[in-house]
Short mmCIF file of C-alpha atoms and ligand atoms in Angstrom, two decimals:
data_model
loop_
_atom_site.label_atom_id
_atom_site.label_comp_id
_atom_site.label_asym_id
_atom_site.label_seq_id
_atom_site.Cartn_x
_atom_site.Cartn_y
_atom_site.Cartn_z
CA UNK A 1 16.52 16.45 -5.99
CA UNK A 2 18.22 14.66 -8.97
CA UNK A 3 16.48 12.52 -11.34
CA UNK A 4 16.85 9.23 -13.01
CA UNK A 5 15.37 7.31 -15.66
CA UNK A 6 18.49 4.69 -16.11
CA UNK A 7 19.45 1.87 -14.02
CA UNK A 8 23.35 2.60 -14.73
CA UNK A 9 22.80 6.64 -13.89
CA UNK A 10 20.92 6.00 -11.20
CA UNK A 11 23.53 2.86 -9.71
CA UNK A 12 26.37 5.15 -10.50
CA UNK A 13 24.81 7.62 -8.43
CA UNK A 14 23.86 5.31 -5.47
CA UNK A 15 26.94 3.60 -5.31
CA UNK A 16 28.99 6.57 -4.83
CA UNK A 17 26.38 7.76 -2.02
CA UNK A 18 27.83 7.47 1.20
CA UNK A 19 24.57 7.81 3.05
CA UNK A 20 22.07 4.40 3.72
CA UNK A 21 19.24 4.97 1.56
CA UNK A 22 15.70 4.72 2.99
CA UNK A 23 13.40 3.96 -0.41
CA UNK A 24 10.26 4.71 -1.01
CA UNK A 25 8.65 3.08 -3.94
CA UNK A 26 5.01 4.55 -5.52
CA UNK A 27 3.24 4.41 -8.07
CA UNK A 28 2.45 8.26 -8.74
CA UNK A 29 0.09 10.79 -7.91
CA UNK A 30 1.66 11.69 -4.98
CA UNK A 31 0.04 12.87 -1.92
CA UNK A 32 0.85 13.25 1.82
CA UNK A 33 0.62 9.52 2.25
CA UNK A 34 3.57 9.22 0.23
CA UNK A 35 5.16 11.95 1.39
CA UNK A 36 4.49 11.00 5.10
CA UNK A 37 7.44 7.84 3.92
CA UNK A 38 9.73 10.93 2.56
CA UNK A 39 9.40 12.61 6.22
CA UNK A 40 9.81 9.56 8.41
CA UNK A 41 12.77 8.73 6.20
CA UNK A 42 14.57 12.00 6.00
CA UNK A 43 13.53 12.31 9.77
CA UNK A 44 15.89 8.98 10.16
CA UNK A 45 18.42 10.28 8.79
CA UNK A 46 18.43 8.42 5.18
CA UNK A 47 19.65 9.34 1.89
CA UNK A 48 15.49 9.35 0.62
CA UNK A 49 15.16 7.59 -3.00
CA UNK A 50 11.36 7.43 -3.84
CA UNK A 51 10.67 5.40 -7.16
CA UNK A 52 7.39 6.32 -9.38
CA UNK A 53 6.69 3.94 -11.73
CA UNK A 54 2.83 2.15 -12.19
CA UNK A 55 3.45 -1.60 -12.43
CA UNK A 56 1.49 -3.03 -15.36
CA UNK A 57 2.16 -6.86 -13.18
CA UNK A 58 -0.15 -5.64 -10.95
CA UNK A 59 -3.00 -5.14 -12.17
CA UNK A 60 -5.45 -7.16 -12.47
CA UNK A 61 -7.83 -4.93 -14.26
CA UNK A 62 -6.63 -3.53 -17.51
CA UNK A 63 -9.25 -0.48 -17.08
CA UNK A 64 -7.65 0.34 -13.84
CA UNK A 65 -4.28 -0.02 -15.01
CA UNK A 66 -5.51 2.59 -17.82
CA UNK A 67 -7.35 4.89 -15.68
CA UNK A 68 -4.37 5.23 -13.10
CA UNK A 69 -3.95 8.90 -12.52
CA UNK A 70 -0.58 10.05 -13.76
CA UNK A 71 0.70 13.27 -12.63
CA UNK A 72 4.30 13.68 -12.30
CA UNK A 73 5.48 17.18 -13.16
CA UNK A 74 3.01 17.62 -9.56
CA UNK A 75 4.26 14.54 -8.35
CA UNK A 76 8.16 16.61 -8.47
CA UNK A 77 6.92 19.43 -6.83
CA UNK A 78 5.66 17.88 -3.97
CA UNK A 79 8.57 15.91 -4.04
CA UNK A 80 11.17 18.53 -3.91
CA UNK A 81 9.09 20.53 -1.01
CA UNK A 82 9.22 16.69 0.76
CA UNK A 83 13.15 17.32 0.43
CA UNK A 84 13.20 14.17 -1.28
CA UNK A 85 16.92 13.10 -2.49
CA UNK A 86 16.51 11.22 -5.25
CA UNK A 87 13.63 10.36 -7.76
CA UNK A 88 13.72 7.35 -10.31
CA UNK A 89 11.31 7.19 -12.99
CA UNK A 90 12.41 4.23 -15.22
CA UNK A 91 10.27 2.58 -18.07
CA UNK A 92 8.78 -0.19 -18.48
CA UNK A 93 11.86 -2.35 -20.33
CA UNK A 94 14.29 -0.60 -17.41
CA UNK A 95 11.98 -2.45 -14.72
CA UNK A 96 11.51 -5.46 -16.40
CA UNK A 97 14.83 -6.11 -19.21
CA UNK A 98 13.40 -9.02 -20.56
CA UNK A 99 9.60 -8.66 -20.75
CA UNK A 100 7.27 -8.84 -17.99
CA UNK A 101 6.68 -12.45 -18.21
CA UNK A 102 10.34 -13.42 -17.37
CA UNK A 103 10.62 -11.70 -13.96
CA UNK A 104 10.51 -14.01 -10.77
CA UNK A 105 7.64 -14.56 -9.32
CA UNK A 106 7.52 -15.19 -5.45
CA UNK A 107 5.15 -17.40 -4.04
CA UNK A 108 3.73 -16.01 -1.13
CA UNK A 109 1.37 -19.11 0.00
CA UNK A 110 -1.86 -18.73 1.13
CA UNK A 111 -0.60 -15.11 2.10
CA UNK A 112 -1.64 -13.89 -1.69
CA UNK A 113 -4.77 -15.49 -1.69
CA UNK A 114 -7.19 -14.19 0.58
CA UNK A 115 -8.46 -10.91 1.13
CA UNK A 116 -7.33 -8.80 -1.39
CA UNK A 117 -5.54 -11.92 -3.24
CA UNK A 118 -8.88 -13.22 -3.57
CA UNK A 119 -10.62 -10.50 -5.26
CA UNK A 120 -7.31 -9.27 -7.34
CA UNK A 121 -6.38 -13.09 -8.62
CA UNK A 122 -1.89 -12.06 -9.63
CA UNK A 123 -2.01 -8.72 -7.68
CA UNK A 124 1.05 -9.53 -4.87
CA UNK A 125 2.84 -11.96 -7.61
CA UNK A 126 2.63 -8.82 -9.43
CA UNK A 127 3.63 -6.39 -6.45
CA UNK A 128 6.04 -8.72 -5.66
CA UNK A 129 7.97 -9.04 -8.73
CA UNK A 130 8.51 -5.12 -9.25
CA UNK A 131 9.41 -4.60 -5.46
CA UNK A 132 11.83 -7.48 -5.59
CA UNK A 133 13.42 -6.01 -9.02
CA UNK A 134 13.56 -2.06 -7.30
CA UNK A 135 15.10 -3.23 -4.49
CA UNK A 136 17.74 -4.94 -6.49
CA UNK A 137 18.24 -1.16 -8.74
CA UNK A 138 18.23 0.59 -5.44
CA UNK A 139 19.76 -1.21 -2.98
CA UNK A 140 18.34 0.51 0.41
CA UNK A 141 19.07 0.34 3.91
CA UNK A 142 15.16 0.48 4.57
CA UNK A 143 11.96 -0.03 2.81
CA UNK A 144 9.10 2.40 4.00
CA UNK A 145 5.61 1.34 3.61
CA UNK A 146 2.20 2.75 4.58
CA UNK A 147 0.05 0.62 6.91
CA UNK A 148 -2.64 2.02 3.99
CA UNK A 149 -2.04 -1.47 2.59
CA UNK A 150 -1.75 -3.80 5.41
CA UNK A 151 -1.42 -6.70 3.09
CA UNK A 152 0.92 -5.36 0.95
CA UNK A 153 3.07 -4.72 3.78
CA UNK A 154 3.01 -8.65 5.00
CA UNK A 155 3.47 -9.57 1.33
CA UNK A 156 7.17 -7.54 1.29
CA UNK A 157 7.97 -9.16 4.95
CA UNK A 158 7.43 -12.12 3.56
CA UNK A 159 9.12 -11.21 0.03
CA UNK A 160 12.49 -9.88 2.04
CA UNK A 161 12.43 -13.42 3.82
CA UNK A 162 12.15 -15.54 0.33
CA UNK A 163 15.41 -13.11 -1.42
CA UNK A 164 17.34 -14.47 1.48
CA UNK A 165 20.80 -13.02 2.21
CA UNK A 166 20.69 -11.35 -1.06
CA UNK A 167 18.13 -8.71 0.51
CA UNK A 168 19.31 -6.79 3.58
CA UNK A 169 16.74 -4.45 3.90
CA UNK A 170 14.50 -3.85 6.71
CA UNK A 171 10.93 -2.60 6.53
CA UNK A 172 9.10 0.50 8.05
CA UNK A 173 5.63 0.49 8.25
CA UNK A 174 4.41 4.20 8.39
CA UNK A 175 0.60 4.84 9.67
CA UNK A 176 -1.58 5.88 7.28
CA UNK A 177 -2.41 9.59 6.90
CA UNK A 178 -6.42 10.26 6.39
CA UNK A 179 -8.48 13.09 5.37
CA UNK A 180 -9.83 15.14 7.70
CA UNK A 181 -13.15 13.15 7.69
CA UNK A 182 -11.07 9.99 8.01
CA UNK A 183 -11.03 8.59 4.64
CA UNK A 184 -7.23 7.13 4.23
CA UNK A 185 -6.02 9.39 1.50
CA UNK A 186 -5.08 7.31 -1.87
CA UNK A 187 -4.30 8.40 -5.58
CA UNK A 188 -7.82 6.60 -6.75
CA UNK A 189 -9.28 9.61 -4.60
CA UNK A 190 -8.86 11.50 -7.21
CA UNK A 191 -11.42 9.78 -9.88
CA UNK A 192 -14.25 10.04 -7.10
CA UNK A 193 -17.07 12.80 -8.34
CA UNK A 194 -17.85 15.36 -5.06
CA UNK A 195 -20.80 13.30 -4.16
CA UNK A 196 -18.76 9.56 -3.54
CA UNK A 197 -15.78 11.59 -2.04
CA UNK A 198 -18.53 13.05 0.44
CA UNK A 199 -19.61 9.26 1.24
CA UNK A 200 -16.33 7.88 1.31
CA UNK A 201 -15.49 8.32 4.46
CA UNK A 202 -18.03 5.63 5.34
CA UNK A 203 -15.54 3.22 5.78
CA UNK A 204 -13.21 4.36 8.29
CA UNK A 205 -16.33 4.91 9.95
CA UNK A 206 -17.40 1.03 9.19
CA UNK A 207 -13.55 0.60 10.80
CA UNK A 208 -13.65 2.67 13.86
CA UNK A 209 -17.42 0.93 14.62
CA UNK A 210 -15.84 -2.65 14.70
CA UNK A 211 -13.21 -1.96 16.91
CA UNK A 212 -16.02 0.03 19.21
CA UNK A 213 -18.14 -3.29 19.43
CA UNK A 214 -15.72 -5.30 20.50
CA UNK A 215 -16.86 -7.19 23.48
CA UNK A 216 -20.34 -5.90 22.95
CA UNK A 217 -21.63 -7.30 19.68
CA UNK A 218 -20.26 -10.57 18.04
CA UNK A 219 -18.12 -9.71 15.13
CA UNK A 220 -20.71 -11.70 12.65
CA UNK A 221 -23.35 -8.99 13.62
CA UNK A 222 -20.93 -5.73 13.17
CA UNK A 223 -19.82 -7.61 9.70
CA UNK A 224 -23.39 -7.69 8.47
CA UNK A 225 -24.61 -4.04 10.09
CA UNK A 226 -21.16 -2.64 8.03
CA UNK A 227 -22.16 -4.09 5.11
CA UNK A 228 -26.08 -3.45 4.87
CA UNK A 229 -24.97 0.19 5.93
CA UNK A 230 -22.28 0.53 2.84
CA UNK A 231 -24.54 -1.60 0.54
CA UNK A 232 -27.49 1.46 1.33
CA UNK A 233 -25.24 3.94 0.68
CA UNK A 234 -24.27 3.19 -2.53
CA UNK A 235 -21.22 0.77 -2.14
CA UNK A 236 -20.18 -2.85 -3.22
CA UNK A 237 -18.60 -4.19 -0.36
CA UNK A 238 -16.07 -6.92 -1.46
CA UNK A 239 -15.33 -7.75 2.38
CA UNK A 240 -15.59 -6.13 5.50
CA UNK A 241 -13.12 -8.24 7.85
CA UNK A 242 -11.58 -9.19 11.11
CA UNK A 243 -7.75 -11.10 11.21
CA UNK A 244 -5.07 -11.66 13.35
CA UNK A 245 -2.45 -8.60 12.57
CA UNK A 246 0.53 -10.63 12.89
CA UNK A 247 -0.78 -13.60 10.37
CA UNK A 248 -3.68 -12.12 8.49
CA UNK A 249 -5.22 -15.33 9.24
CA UNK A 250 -9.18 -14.53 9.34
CA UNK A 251 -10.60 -14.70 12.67
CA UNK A 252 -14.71 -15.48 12.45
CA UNK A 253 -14.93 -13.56 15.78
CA UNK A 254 -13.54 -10.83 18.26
CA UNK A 255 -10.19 -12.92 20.05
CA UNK A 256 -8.38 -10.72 22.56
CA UNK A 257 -5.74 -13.49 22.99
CA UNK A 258 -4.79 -11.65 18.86
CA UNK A 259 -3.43 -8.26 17.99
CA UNK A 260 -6.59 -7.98 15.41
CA UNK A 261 -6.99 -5.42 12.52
CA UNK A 262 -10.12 -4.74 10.46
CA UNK A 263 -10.14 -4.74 6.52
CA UNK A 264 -12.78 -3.00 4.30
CA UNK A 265 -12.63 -3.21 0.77
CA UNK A 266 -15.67 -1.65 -1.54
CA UNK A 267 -16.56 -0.17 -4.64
CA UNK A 268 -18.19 2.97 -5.02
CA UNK A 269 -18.79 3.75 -8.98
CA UNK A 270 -16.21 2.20 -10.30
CA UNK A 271 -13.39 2.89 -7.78
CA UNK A 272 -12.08 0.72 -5.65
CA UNK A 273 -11.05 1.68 -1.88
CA UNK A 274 -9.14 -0.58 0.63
CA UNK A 275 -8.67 0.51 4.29
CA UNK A 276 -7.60 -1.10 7.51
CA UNK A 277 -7.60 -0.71 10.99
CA UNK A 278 -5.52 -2.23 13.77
CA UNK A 279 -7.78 -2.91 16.95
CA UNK A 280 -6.89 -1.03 20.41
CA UNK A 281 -6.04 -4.11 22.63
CA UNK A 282 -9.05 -3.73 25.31
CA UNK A 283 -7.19 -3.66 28.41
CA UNK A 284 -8.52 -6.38 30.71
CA UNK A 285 -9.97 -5.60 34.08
CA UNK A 286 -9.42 -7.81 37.08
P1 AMP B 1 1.07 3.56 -4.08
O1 AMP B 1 1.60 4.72 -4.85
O2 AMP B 1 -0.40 3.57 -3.88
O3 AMP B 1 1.61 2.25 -4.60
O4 AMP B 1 1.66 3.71 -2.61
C1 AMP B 1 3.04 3.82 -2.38
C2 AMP B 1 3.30 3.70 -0.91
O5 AMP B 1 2.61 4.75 -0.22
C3 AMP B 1 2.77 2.37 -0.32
O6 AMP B 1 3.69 1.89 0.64
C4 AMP B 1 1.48 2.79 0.31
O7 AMP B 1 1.06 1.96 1.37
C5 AMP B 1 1.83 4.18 0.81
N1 AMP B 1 0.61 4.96 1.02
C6 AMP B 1 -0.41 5.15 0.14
N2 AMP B 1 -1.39 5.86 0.72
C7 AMP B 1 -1.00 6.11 1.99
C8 AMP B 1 -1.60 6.79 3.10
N3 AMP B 1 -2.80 7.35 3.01
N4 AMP B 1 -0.91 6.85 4.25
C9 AMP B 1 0.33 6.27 4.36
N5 AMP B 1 0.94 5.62 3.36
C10 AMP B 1 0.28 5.53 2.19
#
C-alpha cells in the first residue's frame, strides 16, 4: 500500500493508474465496517483508495470532534491486511486550501434537516463539503458507503446529482457489519466502558422489534415501547423512527405500499450511536 499526504503526489499517482478507482473515504479508527468497503471494492475489481482524514465541518460538537479516536499506525495495519491500494492522509489546509469557511456548501433541502440534520444542526453541509472536495482529489470510478449511515448515504446521492457532469461517480452502498450481539460496529465503540458496550446492543434489538410488529402493533405503540425500554436502560433516545427508504420522508405509521427502514439514534454516557434498519417487505397473502 503506498501512502499520501499531498494532493499533487497523490494526483500524480492516480493519474498514471490505469485501473478505475473504487474510494473509500473514513474518518479513522478503522474496523471491519470499513474494511468490509476495502473487500467489496477489491472484490470488484478496483484500484481501492481509502482516505482517513476527521472532518472538523462536521461536527457539530467540538467535544466530539476532540474526543474522536485517532489511531492510524492500527488503522495501516488493518489496512494493508484489507489489501488496500492506496491510503491518503492529507491535513487539514490540503482538504480545505483556503480555510474551512470558503468550501462549497451544498444544499441538500429538507434532506439535511430531519433526523439526524435535526439533532446535528451543519452536520451533511459539513459531510458534504469534504466528500465533494475528496472526490475532486481522487477522482473514482465508485464511491462505497456503509448502509451504517443511511442518511449519509442519501445525502452523497443527492450531493453526486447537485456536482452535475463534473462528478461521474456512482455509489455503493455496502450493508453494515455488526457485532456478534448485533450492535453495528462504529469507531465511537471504542469510548463505551464494558458495562454500555454490554447494553448497546439494545438498539438493533429496538430495530429488529419494529420490523417484527409490523402489521401487529401500530408503529406509534412500538415507537413509545422502544423508547421507554432504552430510556430504562440507561439511554437518551434522540428518535426512534419509521421512513420511506427511498425518500427518508417520515412515515407516522407501518405503509406496505413503502420500502420502509427504521432509525434509532441515542445516547448512552456521552456517546452517541445511530443505527438503521431496512424493513423485510411482508409478502402479501391472497
Ligand atoms: P466513518 O469513518 O465513520 O466516517 O465511516 C466511513 C465509512 O464506513 C462510511 O461510509 C460508513 O458508513 C462506513 N461504515 C462505518 N461503520 C460501518 C459498519 N459497521 N458497517 C459498514 N460500513 C460502515
Amino acid at each position: 500500500m503506498v501512502i499520501f499526504k499531498q494532493e499533487k503526489e497523490l494526483k500524480e499517482y492516480l493519474d498514471k493508474a490505469s485501473e478505475k478507482i473504487g474510494f473509500i473515504p473514513t474518518m479513522g479508527a478503522l474496523h471491519r465496517g470499513h474494511t468490509s468497503l476495502i473487500h467489496q471494492a477489491k472484490d470488484d475489481g478496483l484500484m481501492t483508495v481509502c482516505s482517513i482524514f476527521v472532518n472538523p465541518t462536521q461536527f457539530n460538537d467540538p467535544e466530539d470532534f476532540k474526543k474522536y479516536p485517532v489511531s492510524v499506525e492500527a488503522d495501516i495495519e488493518l489496512l494493508v491486511e484489507a489489501n488496500c491500494d492506496v491510503l491518503f492522509l492529507p491535513d487539514v489546509p490540503t482538504v480545505y486550501p483556503n480555510g474551512t469557511e470558503a468550501a462549497v456548501a451544498y444544499d441538500f433541502g429538507d434532506l439535511e434537516n430531519i433526523l439526524e440534520g435535526a439533532h446535528r444542526p451543519g452536520h451533511f453541509r459539513g459531510v458534504g463539503q469534504v466528500v465533494a472536495r475528496l472526490i475532486e482529489l481522487v477522482n473514482p470510478a465508485f464511491l462505497y458507503l456503509g448502509q451504517k449511515d443511511y442518511q449519509q448515504c442519501m445525502i452523497i446521492g443527492k450531493l453526486i446529482e447537485l456536482m452535475g457532469n463534473e462528478c461521474k461517480v456512482r455509489l455503493r452502498v455496502c450493508p453494515t457489519v455488526r457485532e456478534e450481539d448485533g450492535l453495528a460496529m462504529s469507531s465511537r465503540n471504542r469510548r463505551l466502558s464494558e458495562a454500555q458496550r454490554s447494553l448497546s446492543a439494545m438498539i438493533y434489538q429496538c430495530l429488529i422489534s419494529i420490523e417484527a410488529k409490523e402489521g401487529i402493533a401500530p408503529f406509534s405503540l412500538v415507537e413509545k415501547e422502544c423508547i421507554e425500554l432504552l430510556e430504562r436502560k440507561g439511554f437518551r433516545p434522540e428518535y426512534v423512527a419509521l421512513a420511506d427508504a427511498e425518500t427518508l420522508k417520515p412515515l407516522s405509521d407501518y405503509d406496505s405500499s413503502h420500502k420502509m427502514v427504521a432509525l434509532i439514534a441515542a445516547w448512552i454516557g456521552k456517546i452517541r450511536l445511530i443505527d438503521n434498519l431496512v424493513l423485510q417487505q411482508v409478502s402479501s397473502t391472497s
